[in-house]
mmCIF file of C-alpha atoms and ligand atoms in Angstrom:
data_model
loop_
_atom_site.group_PDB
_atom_site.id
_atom_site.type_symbol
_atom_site.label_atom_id
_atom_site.label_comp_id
_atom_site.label_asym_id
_atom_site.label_seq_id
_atom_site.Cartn_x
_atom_site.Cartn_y
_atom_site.Cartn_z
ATOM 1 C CA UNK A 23 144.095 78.950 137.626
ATOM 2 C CA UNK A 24 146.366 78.815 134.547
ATOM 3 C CA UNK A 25 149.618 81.184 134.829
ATOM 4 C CA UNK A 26 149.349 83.604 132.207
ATOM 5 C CA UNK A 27 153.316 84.163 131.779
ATOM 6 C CA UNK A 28 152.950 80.126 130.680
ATOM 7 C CA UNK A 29 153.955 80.334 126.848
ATOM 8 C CA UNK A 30 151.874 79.381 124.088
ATOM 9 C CA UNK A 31 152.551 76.087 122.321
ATOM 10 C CA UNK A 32 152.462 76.295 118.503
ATOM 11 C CA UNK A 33 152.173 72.322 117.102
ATOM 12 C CA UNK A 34 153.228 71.560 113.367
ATOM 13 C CA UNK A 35 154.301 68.136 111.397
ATOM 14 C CA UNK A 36 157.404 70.292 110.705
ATOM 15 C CA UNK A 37 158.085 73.778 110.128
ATOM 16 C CA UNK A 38 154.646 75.121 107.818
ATOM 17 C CA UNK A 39 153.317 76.738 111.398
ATOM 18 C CA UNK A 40 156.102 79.144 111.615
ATOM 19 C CA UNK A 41 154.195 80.791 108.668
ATOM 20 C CA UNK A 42 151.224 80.978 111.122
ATOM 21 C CA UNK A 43 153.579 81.772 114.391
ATOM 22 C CA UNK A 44 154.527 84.923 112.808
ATOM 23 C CA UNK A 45 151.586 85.999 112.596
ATOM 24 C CA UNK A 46 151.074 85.556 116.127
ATOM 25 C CA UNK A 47 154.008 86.994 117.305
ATOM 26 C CA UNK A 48 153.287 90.305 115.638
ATOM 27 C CA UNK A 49 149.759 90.303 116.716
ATOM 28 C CA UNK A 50 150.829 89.455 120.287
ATOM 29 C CA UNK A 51 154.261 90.735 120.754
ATOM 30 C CA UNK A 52 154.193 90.266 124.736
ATOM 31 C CA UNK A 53 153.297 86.321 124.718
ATOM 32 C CA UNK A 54 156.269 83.766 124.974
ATOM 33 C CA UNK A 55 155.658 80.791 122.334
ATOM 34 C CA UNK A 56 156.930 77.508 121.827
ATOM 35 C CA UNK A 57 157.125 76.217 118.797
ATOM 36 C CA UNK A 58 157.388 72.337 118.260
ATOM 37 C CA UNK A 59 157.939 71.098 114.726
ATOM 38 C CA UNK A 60 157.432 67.364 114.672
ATOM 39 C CA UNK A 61 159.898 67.002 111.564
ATOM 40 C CA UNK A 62 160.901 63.263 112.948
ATOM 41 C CA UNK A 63 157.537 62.084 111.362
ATOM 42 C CA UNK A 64 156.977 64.563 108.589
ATOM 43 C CA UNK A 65 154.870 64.522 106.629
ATOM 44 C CA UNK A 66 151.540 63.712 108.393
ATOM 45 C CA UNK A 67 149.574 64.145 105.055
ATOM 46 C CA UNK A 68 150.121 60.876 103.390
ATOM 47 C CA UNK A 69 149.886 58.888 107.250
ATOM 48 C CA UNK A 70 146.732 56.949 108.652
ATOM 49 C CA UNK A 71 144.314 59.103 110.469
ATOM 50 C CA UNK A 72 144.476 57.063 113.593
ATOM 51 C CA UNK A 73 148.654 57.932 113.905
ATOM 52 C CA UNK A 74 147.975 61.765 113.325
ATOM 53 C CA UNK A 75 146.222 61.528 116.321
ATOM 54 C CA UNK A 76 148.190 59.391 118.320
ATOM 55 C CA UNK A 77 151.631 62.079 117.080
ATOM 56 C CA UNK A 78 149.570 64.687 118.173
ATOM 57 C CA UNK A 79 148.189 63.451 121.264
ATOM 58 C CA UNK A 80 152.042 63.122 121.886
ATOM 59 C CA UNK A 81 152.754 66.495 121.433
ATOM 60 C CA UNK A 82 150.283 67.949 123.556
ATOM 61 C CA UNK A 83 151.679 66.042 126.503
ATOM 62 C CA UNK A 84 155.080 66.727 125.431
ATOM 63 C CA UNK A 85 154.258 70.741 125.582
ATOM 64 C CA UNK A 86 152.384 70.688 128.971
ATOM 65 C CA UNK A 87 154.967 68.683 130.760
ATOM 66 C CA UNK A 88 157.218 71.659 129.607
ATOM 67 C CA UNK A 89 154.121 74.289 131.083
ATOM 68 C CA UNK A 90 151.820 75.770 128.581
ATOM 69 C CA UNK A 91 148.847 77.636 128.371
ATOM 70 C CA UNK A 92 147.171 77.339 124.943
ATOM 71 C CA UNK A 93 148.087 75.193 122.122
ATOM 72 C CA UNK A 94 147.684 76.119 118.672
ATOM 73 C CA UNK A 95 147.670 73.125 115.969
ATOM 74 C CA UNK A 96 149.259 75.493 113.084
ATOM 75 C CA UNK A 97 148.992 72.617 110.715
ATOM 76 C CA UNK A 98 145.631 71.826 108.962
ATOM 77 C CA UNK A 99 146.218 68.048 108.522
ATOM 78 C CA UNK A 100 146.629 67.520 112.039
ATOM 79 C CA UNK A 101 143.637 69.600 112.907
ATOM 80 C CA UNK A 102 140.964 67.786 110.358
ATOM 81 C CA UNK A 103 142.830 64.499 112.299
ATOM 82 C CA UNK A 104 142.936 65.239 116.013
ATOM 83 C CA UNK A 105 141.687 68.779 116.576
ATOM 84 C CA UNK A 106 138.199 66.894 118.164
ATOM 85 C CA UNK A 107 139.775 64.390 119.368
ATOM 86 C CA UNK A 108 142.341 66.221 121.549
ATOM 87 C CA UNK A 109 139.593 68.909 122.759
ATOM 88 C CA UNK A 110 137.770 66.063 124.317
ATOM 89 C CA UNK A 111 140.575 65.030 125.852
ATOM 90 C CA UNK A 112 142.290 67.976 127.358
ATOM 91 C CA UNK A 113 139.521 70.055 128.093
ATOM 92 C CA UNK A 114 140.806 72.354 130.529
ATOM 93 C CA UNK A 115 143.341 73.719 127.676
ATOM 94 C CA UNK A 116 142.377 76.046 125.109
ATOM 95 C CA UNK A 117 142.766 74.643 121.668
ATOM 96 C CA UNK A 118 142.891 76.383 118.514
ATOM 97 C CA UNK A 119 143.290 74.866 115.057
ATOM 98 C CA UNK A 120 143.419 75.422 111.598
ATOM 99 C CA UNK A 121 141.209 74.892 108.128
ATOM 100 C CA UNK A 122 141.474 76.569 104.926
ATOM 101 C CA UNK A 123 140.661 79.966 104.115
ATOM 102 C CA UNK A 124 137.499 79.345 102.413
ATOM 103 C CA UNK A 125 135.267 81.496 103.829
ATOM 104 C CA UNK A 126 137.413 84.733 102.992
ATOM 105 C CA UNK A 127 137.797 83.510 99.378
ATOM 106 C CA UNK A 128 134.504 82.664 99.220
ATOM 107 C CA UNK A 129 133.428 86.254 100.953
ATOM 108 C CA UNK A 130 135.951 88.580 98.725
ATOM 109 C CA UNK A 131 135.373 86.548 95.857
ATOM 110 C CA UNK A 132 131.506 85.435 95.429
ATOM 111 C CA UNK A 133 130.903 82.937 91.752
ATOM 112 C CA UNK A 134 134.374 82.847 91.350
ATOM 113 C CA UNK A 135 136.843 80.341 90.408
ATOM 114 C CA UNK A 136 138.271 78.688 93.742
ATOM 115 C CA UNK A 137 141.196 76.293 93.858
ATOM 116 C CA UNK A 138 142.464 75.251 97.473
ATOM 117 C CA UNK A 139 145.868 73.571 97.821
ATOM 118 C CA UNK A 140 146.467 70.877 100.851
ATOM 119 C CA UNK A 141 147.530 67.993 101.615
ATOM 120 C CA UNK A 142 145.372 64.908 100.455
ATOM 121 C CA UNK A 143 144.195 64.262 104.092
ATOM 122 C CA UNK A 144 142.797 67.663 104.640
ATOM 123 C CA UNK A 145 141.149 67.225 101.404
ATOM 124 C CA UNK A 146 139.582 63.942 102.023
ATOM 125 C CA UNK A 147 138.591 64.490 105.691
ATOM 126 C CA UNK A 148 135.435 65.340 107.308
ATOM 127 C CA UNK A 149 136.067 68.921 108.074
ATOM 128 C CA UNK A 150 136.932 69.772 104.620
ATOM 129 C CA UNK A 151 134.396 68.130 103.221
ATOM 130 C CA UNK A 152 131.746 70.166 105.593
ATOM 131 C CA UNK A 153 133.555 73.085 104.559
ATOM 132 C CA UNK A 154 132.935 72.807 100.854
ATOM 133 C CA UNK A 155 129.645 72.082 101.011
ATOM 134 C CA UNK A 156 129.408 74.732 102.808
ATOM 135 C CA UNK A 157 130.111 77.195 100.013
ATOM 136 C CA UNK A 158 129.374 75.083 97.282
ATOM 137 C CA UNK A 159 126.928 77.202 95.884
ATOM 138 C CA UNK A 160 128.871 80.153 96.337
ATOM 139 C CA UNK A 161 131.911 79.844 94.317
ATOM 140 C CA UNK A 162 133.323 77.157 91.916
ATOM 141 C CA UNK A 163 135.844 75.062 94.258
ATOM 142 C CA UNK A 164 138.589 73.106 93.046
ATOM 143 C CA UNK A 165 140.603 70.797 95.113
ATOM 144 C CA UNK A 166 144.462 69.962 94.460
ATOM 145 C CA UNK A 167 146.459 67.581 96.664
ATOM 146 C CA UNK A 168 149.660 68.306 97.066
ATOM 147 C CA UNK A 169 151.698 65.570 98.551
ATOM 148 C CA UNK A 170 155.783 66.078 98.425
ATOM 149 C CA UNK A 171 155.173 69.800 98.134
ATOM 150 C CA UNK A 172 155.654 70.364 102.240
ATOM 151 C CA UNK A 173 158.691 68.867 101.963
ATOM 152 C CA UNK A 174 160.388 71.579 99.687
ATOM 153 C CA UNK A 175 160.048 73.977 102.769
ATOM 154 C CA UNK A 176 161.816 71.626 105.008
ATOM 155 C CA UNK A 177 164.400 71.544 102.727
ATOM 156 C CA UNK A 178 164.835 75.117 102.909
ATOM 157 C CA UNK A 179 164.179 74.797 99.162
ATOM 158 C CA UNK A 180 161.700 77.937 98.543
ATOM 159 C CA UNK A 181 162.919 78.643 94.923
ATOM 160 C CA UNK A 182 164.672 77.259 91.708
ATOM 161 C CA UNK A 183 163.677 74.357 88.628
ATOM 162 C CA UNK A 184 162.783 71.596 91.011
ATOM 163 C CA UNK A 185 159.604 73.290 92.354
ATOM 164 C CA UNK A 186 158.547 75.008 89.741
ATOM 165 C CA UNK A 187 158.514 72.057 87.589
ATOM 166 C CA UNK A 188 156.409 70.228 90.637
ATOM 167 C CA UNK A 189 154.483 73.424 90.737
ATOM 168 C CA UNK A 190 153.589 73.749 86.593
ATOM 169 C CA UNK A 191 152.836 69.946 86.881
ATOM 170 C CA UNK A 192 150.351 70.269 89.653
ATOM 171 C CA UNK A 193 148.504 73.806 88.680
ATOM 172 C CA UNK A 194 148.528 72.963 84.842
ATOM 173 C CA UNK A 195 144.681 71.442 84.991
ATOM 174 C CA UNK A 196 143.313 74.377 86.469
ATOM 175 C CA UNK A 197 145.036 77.233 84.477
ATOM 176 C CA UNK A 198 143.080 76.661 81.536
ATOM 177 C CA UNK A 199 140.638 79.258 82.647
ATOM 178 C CA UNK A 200 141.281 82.474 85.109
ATOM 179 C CA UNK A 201 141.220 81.378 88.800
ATOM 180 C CA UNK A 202 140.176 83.916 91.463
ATOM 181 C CA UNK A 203 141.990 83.143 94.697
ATOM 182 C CA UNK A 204 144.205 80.361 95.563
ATOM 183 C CA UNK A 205 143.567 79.023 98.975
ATOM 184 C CA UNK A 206 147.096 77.640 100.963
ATOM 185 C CA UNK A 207 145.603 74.940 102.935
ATOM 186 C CA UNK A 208 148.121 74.061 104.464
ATOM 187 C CA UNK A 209 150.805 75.863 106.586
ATOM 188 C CA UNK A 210 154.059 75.204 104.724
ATOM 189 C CA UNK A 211 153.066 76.932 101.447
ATOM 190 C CA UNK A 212 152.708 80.454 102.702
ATOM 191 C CA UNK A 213 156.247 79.841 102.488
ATOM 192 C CA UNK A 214 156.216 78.638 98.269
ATOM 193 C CA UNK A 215 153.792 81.876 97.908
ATOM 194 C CA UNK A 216 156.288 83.502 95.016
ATOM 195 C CA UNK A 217 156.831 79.821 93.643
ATOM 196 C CA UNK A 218 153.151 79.292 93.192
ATOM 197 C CA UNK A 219 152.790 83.229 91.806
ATOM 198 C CA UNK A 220 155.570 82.585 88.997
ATOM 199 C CA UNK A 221 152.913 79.413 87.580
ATOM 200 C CA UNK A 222 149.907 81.558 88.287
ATOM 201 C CA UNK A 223 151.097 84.811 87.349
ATOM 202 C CA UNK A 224 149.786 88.067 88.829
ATOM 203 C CA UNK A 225 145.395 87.394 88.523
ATOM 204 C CA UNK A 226 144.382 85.039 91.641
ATOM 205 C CA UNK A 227 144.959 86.263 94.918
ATOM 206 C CA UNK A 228 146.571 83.904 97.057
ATOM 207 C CA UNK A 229 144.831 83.412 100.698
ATOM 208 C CA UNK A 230 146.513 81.769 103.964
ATOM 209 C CA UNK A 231 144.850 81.515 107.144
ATOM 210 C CA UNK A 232 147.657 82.589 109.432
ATOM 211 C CA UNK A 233 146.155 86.015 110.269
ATOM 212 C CA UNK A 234 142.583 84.809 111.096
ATOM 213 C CA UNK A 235 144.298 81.551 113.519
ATOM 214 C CA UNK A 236 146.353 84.087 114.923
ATOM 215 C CA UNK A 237 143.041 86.528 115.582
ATOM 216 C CA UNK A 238 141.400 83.610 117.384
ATOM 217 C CA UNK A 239 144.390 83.099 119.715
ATOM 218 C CA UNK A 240 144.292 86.192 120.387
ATOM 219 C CA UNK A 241 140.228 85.931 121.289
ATOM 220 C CA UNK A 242 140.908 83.001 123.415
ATOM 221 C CA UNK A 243 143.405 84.163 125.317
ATOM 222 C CA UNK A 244 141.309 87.357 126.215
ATOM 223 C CA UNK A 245 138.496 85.495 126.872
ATOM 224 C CA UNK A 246 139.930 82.980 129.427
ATOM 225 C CA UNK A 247 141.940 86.256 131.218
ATOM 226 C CA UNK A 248 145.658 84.573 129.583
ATOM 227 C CA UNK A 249 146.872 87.724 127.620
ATOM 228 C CA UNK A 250 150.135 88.392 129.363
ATOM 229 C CA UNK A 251 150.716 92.205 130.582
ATOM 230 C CA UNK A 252 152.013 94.249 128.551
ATOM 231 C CA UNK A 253 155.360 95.190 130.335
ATOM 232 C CA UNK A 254 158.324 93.289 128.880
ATOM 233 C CA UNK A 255 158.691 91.644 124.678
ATOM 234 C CA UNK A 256 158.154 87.894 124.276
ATOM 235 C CA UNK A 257 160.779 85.107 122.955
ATOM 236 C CA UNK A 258 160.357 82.334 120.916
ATOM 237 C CA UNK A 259 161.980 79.277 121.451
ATOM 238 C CA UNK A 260 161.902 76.208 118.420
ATOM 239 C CA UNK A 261 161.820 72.519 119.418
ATOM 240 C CA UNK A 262 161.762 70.286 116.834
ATOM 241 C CA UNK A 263 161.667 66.221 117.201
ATOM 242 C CA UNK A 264 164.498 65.993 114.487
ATOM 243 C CA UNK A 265 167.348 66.745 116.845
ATOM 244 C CA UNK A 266 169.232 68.307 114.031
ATOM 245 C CA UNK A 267 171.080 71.685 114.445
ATOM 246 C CA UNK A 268 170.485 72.678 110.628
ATOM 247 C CA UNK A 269 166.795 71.959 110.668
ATOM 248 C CA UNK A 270 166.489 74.697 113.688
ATOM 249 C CA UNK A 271 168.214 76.898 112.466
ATOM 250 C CA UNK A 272 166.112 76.525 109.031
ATOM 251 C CA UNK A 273 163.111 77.114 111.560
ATOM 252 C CA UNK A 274 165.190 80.939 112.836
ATOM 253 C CA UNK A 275 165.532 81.153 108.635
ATOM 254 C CA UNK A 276 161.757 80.738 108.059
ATOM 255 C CA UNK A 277 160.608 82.833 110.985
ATOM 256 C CA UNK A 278 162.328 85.705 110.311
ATOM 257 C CA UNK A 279 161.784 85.290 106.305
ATOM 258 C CA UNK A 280 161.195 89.013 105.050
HETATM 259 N N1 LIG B 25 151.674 71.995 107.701
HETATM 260 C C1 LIG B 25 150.855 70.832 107.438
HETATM 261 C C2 LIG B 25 149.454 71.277 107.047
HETATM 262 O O1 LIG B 25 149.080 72.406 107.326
HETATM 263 C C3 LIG B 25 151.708 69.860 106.799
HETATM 264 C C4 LIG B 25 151.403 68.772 105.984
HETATM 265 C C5 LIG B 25 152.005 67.419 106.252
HETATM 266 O O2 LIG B 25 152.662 67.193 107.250
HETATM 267 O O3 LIG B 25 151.749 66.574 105.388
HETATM 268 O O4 LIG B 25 148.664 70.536 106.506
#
């Protein structure tokens, strides 16, 4: 029987799934969570499929040697990679990943003019791919990969002339007629959300899946008896693979971001 005062892991290539663990925290203010940012191999996005896996598989053993009872993979790259992958493998622990917010774009905004950001391996992998389909006859889906774009947040850089020129660069192609919603597919750029609104202006609504990952924890966790009682407040304590003292404290920055 798992304990349920065991903390729940939270797995990113760096710190994008704080955007996500926020979420979390407010939906579930009485859990404990680790948070593991793998910034030593950031980013993930632009590495072989195979090492995603083999990083991830990593950090799952990591996190239970240090006692966990669910792991959330709050990065979509890793999840399109490994989320199968490490379900077969650790099937006794509950797993819960990510993918872009499609569906509610799709659902709040039927024919309309779709463009989901991520990173090109999201983009180009299998679960994407099924996802789009999906919907293609729903809504008009564009696709942008971002690649450097992650990086800004782990930087700490969330404003000035650098990203915005990376920003007008990228989005230019697309803003030649309105777009609906913007899709964040991937768990940094919650945190580049009034970047990306300065290029887009006020029309598309811009969509993250933190609050529907967070919703399924939550689900999980009920399900399998693991919600912890509601008698004292959680913590959260940040790991990250980049022993650096700046880069967690950039994590404490992030997480409590107004
Ligand atoms: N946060 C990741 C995601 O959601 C990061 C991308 C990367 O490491 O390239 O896709």
């Amino acid at each position: 029987m798992t304990d349920k005062t065991l903390p729940v892991a939270f797995f990113d290539s760096g710190l994008g799934g704080i955007s996500v663990l926020r979420e979390a925290v407010r939906m579930l203010p009485h859990e404990d969570f680790l948070y593991y940012g793998d910034s030593l191999h950031a980013p993930y996005g632009v590495r072989p499929v195979e090492e995603v896996v083999r990083l991830s598989r990593d950090a799952v053993q990591l996190l239970l040697g240090r006692g966990i009872k669910a792991f959330v993979i709050a990065c979509n790259t890793a999840t399109s990679a490994a989320a199968e992958t490490l379900r077969r493998e650790f099937p006794e622990l509950p797993i819960i990943g990510t993918e872009p917010a499609l569906k509610p774009a799709v659902e709040r905004h039927p024919g309309g003019r779709i463009l989901v950001m991520a990173t090109a391996m999201t983009l180009n992998e299998k679960k994407f791919d099924d996802l789009r389909r999906h919907f293609l006859r729903e809504a008009e889906i564009h696709s942008v990969a971002c690649s450097g774009l992650m990086e800004f947040v782990e930087r700490g850089e969330l404003s000035g002339a650098a990203l915005d020129g990376y920003l007008r660069e990228k989005l230019a192609p697309y803003l030649d007629a309105p777009i609906d919603a913007i899709v964040l597919g991937c768990t940094h750029y919650p945190f580049l959300t009034g970047a990306i609104r300065a290029v887009v202006g006020e029309g598309p609504e811009i969509l993250d899946g933190s609050r529907g990952i967070a919703a399924q924890l939550r689900r999980r966790l009920d399900e399998a008896g693991l919600l912890r009682s509601r008698e004292q407040a959680g913590r959260v304590t940040f790991l990250n693979s980049l022993d650096e003292p700046e880069l967690l404290a950039r994590a404490e920055a992030l997480f409590h971001l107004p």
